[in-house]
Amino acid sequence: MTKTKINADLIKERSKCTFNITELTNLIDGGAHLTEERKKREEKVLKEGIHIDQVPSEYLSHKEKYELAIKKASLMFKLLRKWQEEENTGMENYRAVLGGALGSAILEDGSPLTLHYVMFIPTLMGQGTVEQQAYWIGRAFNVDIIGTYAQTELGHGTFVRGLETTATYDPKTKEFVLHSPSLTAYKWWPGGLAHTANYCIVMAQLYTAGKCHGIHAFIVQLRDEETHMPLPGIKVGEIGAKLGMNGTNNGFLGLEHVRIPREHMLMKNAKVLEDGTYVNSPSSKLTYGTMMFVRVVLVNDMCNYMAKAVTTATRYSAVRHQSQPKPDEPEPQILDYVTQQHKLFVGIASVHAFKLSANWLWNMYNNVTAELESGDMERLPELHALSCCLKAVSTADAAQCVERCRLACGGHGYMLSSNLPTSYGLVTAACTYEGENTVLLLQTARYLVKAWQQAAGASQLTPTVAYIRRVTSGRRAPPFDSSLTGLIDAFHTVAAGKIGLCVANIEKRQKEGLSYEDAWNMTSVQLTQASEAHCRAILLLTYHEQTEMQCKNASPELREVLSQLVDLYVVYWTLQCVGDLLRFTSISERDIERLQRWYEDLLSKLRPNAVGLVDAFDIRDEILHSALGAYDGRVYERLMEEALKSPLNAEPVNRSFHQYLKPLMQGKL
Amino acid sequence: MTKTKINADLIKERSKCTFNITELTNLIDGGAHLTEERKKREEKVLKEGIHIDQVPSEYLSHKEKYELAIKKASLMFKLLRKWQEEENTGMENYRAVLGGALGSAILEDGSPLTLHYVMFIPTLMGQGTVEQQAYWIGRAFNVDIIGTYAQTELGHGTFVRGLETTATYDPKTKEFVLHSPSLTAYKWWPGGLAHTANYCIVMAQLYTAGKCHGIHAFIVQLRDEETHMPLPGIKVGEIGAKLGMNGTNNGFLGLEHVRIPREHMLMKNAKVLEDGTYVNSPSSKLTYGTMMFVRVVLVNDMCNYMAKAVTTATRYSAVRHQSQPKPDEPEPQILDYVTQQHKLFVGIASVHAFKLSANWLWNMYNNVTAELESGDMERLPELHALSCCLKAVSTADAAQCVERCRLACGGHGYMLSSNLPTSYGLVTAACTYEGENTVLLLQTARYLVKAWQQAAGASQLTPTVAYIRRVTSGRRAPPFDSSLTGLIDAFHTVAAGKIGLCVANIEKRQKEGLSYEDAWNMTSVQLTQASEAHCRAILLLTYHEQTEMQCKNASPELREVLSQLVDLYVVYWTLQCVGDLLRFTSISERDIERLQRWYEDLLSKLRPNAVGLVDAFDIRDEILHSALGAYDGRVYERLMEEALKSPLNAEPVNRSFHQYLKPLMQGKL
């Protein structure tokens, strides 16, 4: 932490904290040794100073932003390679430094080299033969080449089967011919594709002997390794400026009859023989592994951004004073306003809720993988359904949380120096990438509708949907119980009720003559809501159970505040969803009024610990990167310091005065 | 409209439209002659080509963006001045060209000269004496000087009484000494203040004869008129990059004992005499006029941005195809997905709802002003309460609408060439400026609580809160009626119920020993909700009633679709607020299921008219400024054309390859 003078309000807040902040930090990291490790890694990377910009990148042109991103990403890769050689560590450092909070401290608006590690190498690992791996992964890992991964096209996104790019095998030359048959077939979006990567994995429809075999992966060289010039037939460039992620160098790629050797098809699973014979792959559900990994990483990323946002907004709210509700008293800290607590505290709880849920899902995946080894694939669809809705709900909640924190900082949250707008840009992007959220919710809904139908029959239900039987069994729901577990139960009842209504509505529409697909479509608004209700139930239960487990060895002081957070989260969502509870449970108006009171009392109880709770996320100033949120609370000084970095402020009079303003004022323009 | 080839899907959509699009356009504009006028004005401004950028501004550096904004704003002022001289028109052209949709077409991310017209001149008009007006307005109107308006400070926003800047009268020299006593006293945010304006109205605490008389307005010269250099004691600069509005040149201003003549205090109301005597102003509620005007303009602005966003997202959804729900059929237009209709159609309705409500409020204000003339100020607090909640709800709804439209365009909505992110930046800013939304909702709540107390007594209630008596009178609410007017009634019952609960909770907390202020604070989350419920009730009623009136002379075809939109809006909000209806009315589960069905059927009914409805907003491509939303639907071609404008795409190999990437790959970095 910086040694400068700390804002008096923050000193006061920290002295009021009832629990040991370090204890909570260790709990979040998963143990004191892991906190230690993280801190060492942060120190090691940040002391290099790669993250320090002379002029903040928001003042640069789009092109300069890219050039700065390349500089930083290259220096980081160099550092990582050196580190790797010195310590012979595994991938952890790469992951920690490229993704996650630390990575975003250095390349705050995305990196043009991320996909090299996040998609290019993993796809080679997952889909290349042993020989292909030996050759390509060696080159990639050593950064002799820079790769990316191109799937999405200008006209085709989440629906992968619709991709247009073709890879046609020519047995005469033993080559594949890659081709973009139309403008909408152009690859569009891959990070690093525009001006950075010289190799690319291209997903394309495989044709051999006149037959289409669906989507397969091909390695295509894009640029000359020496000159970096695009190779013949390769139309490559960037897709233009975006809401955020302007450091990622997202690109487009058109292929004009580009020939690649047969060996450049990744053939671990399916193969094309020299004569053009297609050899099918044994059914492989193993790609679930990568997908689960990506989704869990994504949920954790969301937690990092939420943690940054609530840290900033909470510290700012402790420093900022406003208004004068009582005539003769000074302006209170805005953190004392209950409306402000309402905006922030649920965000603090959300970080914990999603972090614990992501861990839980990952553990479950690992257990299920063990079952997989013995050929038992029964739980894969359940896992898939869970990861879909958890991705959708966590990204949507995180976007809302970050934006709410930004707005809670009033006008100052609108300044880029608050770092809240940039965080929002990165978080909201996740609502549409890696599967668009509405589409994902409908995938989960498909699973839930099936589960409902199974529940109506005799089949056994997988654990996370077993609650459905409560409703299908026709047993009357127990009377509403407003304890914590009663509320969590109620969410399950709601989810089951909503799924049941969807099924009934689909059937009704079918009886009226609609096809199943049309009846599904007509019900789809309700289906997404059922899917979300399912996810909320799981989240509440998981957060509660995992906190209980996590707290077993915690001090009573910490246990108390963590359980207040769980209470807050559950009661908050109960009040948000009170209409659902009124529809599907026997909750009464008196219950609701009591819950509202419970909620307000929880806000008051958490108030003295608010700053301690965000301090415990232990986000270094360099990573938080916010004038409003720094540990020392020198909010106004930092806002001014940041403003003075604007190149516009380097000159008292801008040249446009002489060119336009003065002639305008003198009637000479 | 452009004469290029129109996308086949859009041609099909337009041929399906059941009503006359021009008829609706005329209705929205307020008459065919007003449509004509608007179109002429648009043509006149756009044919100048000021809006055409060689390189889109999103690729420029922050400084270049400012320089471009000055260039465009100056050329526009020049055009307006010429126009003014030629046609001797009033302020309408200024308003239309500086604010509103047309203005945003030219300066898409804000203008550094807007506050000159929007705040500087109006404040001179409202607060200057006749002599002051004669001198200053003449200079300002002729753009001999450029002014802005500085109120907000680094440490002080919505709470105006907390401002720190002082203006101390010195009778010896007959001057005011303006001073910023601390860093937090620096003015912060005013548009154009940084490097553009040479004069400024400064709001400061007036001190004379050792006594503070509160906030008054002073004209301060900031820069030399010839050299534009800041005058002695003036610390001025820009506040730095923001989420949006990077063309507005928001600035800071520190004053170091700056002396201005006594005549530079705006003295229409209060005065300081030569000897320092303070002469109080007759109570002036007339500033309501400006405030109402600004809020109505703001709500209309919100409508413009919503209209742009739904136009873009709806046309894109007609052009975009995705997925294959039925095996042997082609990929459907995404507009056929009910989840997509759910995201878009309520946005179309919202434009109409808020536009009609803004007009209604403005008419009401004008009627009340007539009463004011005769000294009757009774309805002013009601108007104030209405304008507060309408500002809060319209800006929040607009932000959500624009963002939902952006997300409904999937990844492509994230491209700046969609224009959706920039619109969001402008709209979300309005959630915190001109009064932070939560603070405004609480102001309305104060009025509602008072009204409740009056209702309990014998006093008469003003019209927009008269519904409260329904609940306070103890009469049982009539049985739930799910007709349109029944639903609107139910919203009033909900609002009254929520206000009543707040009052009860405040009283309860007071009985438990809290002060009124603390009890209010503890209840404030509920108070904001009551305030929003009140606003929703008013919005639904107004939208319904005004549409009925507006449609009197409309064709049956148009009347039908407009009434479907009203139905959709009311049913949408009923389903959103179903928990409230369950709590405060006798709505049943069967009612809810019927309403859900009604909602889905309305989506289906509106589906064929969706493109026609957004076409009727009649937004020229130059104003829409979106690759996804242009009239011709050449979505993919335009995305690529826009991408190719990126300066990064001008060179096949960026210099950073030679500087960093190549050395990295060759192990030489």
PDB file of N, CA, C and O in Angstrom, chain A residues 538-561:
ATOM      1  N   ILE A 538     -30.016 -22.059  -7.520  1.00  0.00           N
ATOM      2  CA  ILE A 538     -28.722 -22.725  -7.357  1.00  0.00           C
ATOM      3  C   ILE A 538     -27.705 -21.788  -6.712  1.00  0.00           C
ATOM      4  O   ILE A 538     -26.948 -22.181  -5.823  1.00  0.00           O
ATOM      5  N   LEU A 539     -27.684 -20.553  -7.179  1.00  0.00           N
ATOM      6  CA  LEU A 539     -26.718 -19.586  -6.656  1.00  0.00           C
ATOM      7  C   LEU A 539     -26.924 -19.360  -5.166  1.00  0.00           C
ATOM      8  O   LEU A 539     -25.952 -19.347  -4.398  1.00  0.00           O
ATOM      9  N   LEU A 540     -28.171 -19.176  -4.754  1.00  0.00           N
ATOM     10  CA  LEU A 540     -28.438 -18.897  -3.346  1.00  0.00           C
ATOM     11  C   LEU A 540     -28.029 -20.088  -2.491  1.00  0.00           C
ATOM     12  O   LEU A 540     -27.370 -19.940  -1.464  1.00  0.00           O
ATOM     13  N   LEU A 541     -28.428 -21.269  -2.956  1.00  0.00           N
ATOM     14  CA  LEU A 541     -28.109 -22.469  -2.186  1.00  0.00           C
ATOM     15  C   LEU A 541     -26.598 -22.665  -2.096  1.00  0.00           C
ATOM     16  O   LEU A 541     -26.042 -22.932  -1.022  1.00  0.00           O
ATOM     17  N   THR A 542     -25.933 -22.523  -3.230  1.00  0.00           N
ATOM     18  CA  THR A 542     -24.489 -22.751  -3.260  1.00  0.00           C
ATOM     19  C   THR A 542     -23.760 -21.732  -2.398  1.00  0.00           C
ATOM     20  O   THR A 542     -22.865 -22.078  -1.616  1.00  0.00           O
ATOM     21  N   TYR A 543     -24.145 -20.483  -2.535  1.00  0.00           N
ATOM     22  CA  TYR A 543     -23.491 -19.438  -1.751  1.00  0.00           C
ATOM     23  C   TYR A 543     -23.651 -19.735  -0.259  1.00  0.00           C
ATOM     24  O   TYR A 543     -22.676 -19.673   0.504  1.00  0.00           O
ATOM     25  N   HIS A 544     -24.861 -20.087   0.127  1.00  0.00           N
ATOM     26  CA  HIS A 544     -25.114 -20.396   1.542  1.00  0.00           C
ATOM     27  C   HIS A 544     -24.284 -21.598   2.012  1.00  0.00           C
ATOM     28  O   HIS A 544     -23.551 -21.512   3.006  1.00  0.00           O
ATOM     29  N   GLU A 545     -24.379 -22.690   1.286  1.00  0.00           N
ATOM     30  CA  GLU A 545     -23.696 -23.917   1.717  1.00  0.00           C
ATOM     31  C   GLU A 545     -22.174 -23.765   1.716  1.00  0.00           C
ATOM     32  O   GLU A 545     -21.488 -24.217   2.625  1.00  0.00           O
ATOM     33  N   GLN A 546     -21.674 -23.137   0.654  1.00  0.00           N
ATOM     34  CA  GLN A 546     -20.225 -23.007   0.556  1.00  0.00           C
ATOM     35  C   GLN A 546     -19.684 -22.051   1.617  1.00  0.00           C
ATOM     36  O   GLN A 546     -18.573 -22.238   2.113  1.00  0.00           O
ATOM     37  N   THR A 547     -20.455 -21.047   1.966  1.00  0.00           N
ATOM     38  CA  THR A 547     -20.001 -20.135   3.021  1.00  0.00           C
ATOM     39  C   THR A 547     -19.943 -20.877   4.360  1.00  0.00           C
ATOM     40  O   THR A 547     -18.986 -20.718   5.126  1.00  0.00           O
ATOM     41  N   GLU A 548     -20.950 -21.687   4.610  1.00  0.00           N
ATOM     42  CA  GLU A 548     -20.945 -22.486   5.843  1.00  0.00           C
ATOM     43  C   GLU A 548     -19.662 -23.318   5.922  1.00  0.00           C
ATOM     44  O   GLU A 548     -18.985 -23.357   6.944  1.00  0.00           O
ATOM     45  N   MET A 549     -19.351 -23.989   4.813  1.00  0.00           N
ATOM     46  CA  MET A 549     -18.160 -24.833   4.794  1.00  0.00           C
ATOM     47  C   MET A 549     -16.893 -24.007   4.962  1.00  0.00           C
ATOM     48  O   MET A 549     -15.994 -24.347   5.722  1.00  0.00           O
ATOM     49  N   GLN A 550     -16.850 -22.909   4.219  1.00  0.00           N
ATOM     50  CA  GLN A 550     -15.662 -22.055   4.213  1.00  0.00           C
ATOM     51  C   GLN A 550     -15.403 -21.464   5.593  1.00  0.00           C
ATOM     52  O   GLN A 550     -14.256 -21.203   5.969  1.00  0.00           O
ATOM     53  N   CYS A 551     -16.483 -21.253   6.339  1.00  0.00           N
ATOM     54  CA  CYS A 551     -16.376 -20.545   7.606  1.00  0.00           C
ATOM     55  C   CYS A 551     -16.071 -21.446   8.796  1.00  0.00           C
ATOM     56  O   CYS A 551     -15.930 -20.957   9.911  1.00  0.00           O
ATOM     57  N   LYS A 552     -16.018 -22.748   8.527  1.00  0.00           N
ATOM     58  CA  LYS A 552     -15.881 -23.674   9.662  1.00  0.00           C
ATOM     59  C   LYS A 552     -14.761 -23.276  10.609  1.00  0.00           C
ATOM     60  O   LYS A 552     -14.917 -23.309  11.813  1.00  0.00           O
ATOM     61  N   ASN A 553     -13.628 -22.895  10.019  1.00  0.00           N
ATOM     62  CA  ASN A 553     -12.495 -22.568  10.877  1.00  0.00           C
ATOM     63  C   ASN A 553     -12.262 -21.074  11.025  1.00  0.00           C
ATOM     64  O   ASN A 553     -11.217 -20.652  11.508  1.00  0.00           O
ATOM     65  N   ALA A 554     -13.228 -20.300  10.591  1.00  0.00           N
ATOM     66  CA  ALA A 554     -13.046 -18.851  10.665  1.00  0.00           C
ATOM     67  C   ALA A 554     -13.334 -18.348  12.070  1.00  0.00           C
ATOM     68  O   ALA A 554     -13.991 -19.014  12.865  1.00  0.00           O
ATOM     69  N   SER A 555     -12.818 -17.175  12.373  1.00  0.00           N
ATOM     70  CA  SER A 555     -13.091 -16.552  13.676  1.00  0.00           C
ATOM     71  C   SER A 555     -14.573 -16.192  13.747  1.00  0.00           C
ATOM     72  O   SER A 555     -15.217 -15.971  12.723  1.00  0.00           O
ATOM     73  N   PRO A 556     -15.103 -16.117  14.972  1.00  0.00           N
ATOM     74  CA  PRO A 556     -16.534 -15.776  15.109  1.00  0.00           C
ATOM     75  C   PRO A 556     -16.861 -14.420  14.485  1.00  0.00           C
ATOM     76  O   PRO A 556     -17.926 -14.245  13.890  1.00  0.00           O
ATOM     77  N   GLU A 557     -15.934 -13.468  14.590  1.00  0.00           N
ATOM     78  CA  GLU A 557     -16.191 -12.123  14.048  1.00  0.00           C
ATOM     79  C   GLU A 557     -16.371 -12.188  12.538  1.00  0.00           C
ATOM     80  O   GLU A 557     -17.268 -11.568  11.982  1.00  0.00           O
ATOM     81  N   LEU A 558     -15.485 -12.933  11.891  1.00  0.00           N
ATOM     82  CA  LEU A 558     -15.567 -13.028  10.446  1.00  0.00           C
ATOM     83  C   LEU A 558     -16.802 -13.811  10.029  1.00  0.00           C
ATOM     84  O   LEU A 558     -17.512 -13.448   9.092  1.00  0.00           O
ATOM     85  N   ARG A 559     -17.046 -14.904  10.774  1.00  0.00           N
ATOM     86  CA  ARG A 559     -18.204 -15.727  10.460  1.00  0.00           C
ATOM     87  C   ARG A 559     -19.466 -14.880  10.500  1.00  0.00           C
ATOM     88  O   ARG A 559     -20.337 -15.007   9.642  1.00  0.00           O
ATOM     89  N   GLU A 560     -19.543 -14.019  11.477  1.00  0.00           N
ATOM     90  CA  GLU A 560     -20.745 -13.200  11.613  1.00  0.00           C
ATOM     91  C   GLU A 560     -20.969 -12.320  10.383  1.00  0.00           C
ATOM     92  O   GLU A 560     -22.055 -12.288   9.805  1.00  0.00           O
ATOM     93  N   VAL A 561     -19.912 -11.649   9.954  1.00  0.00           N
ATOM     94  CA  VAL A 561     -20.098 -10.709   8.851  1.00  0.00           C
ATOM     95  C   VAL A 561     -20.344 -11.462   7.540  1.00  0.00           C
ATOM     96  O   VAL A 561     -21.158 -11.049   6.708  1.00  0.00           O
TER      97      VAL A 561
END
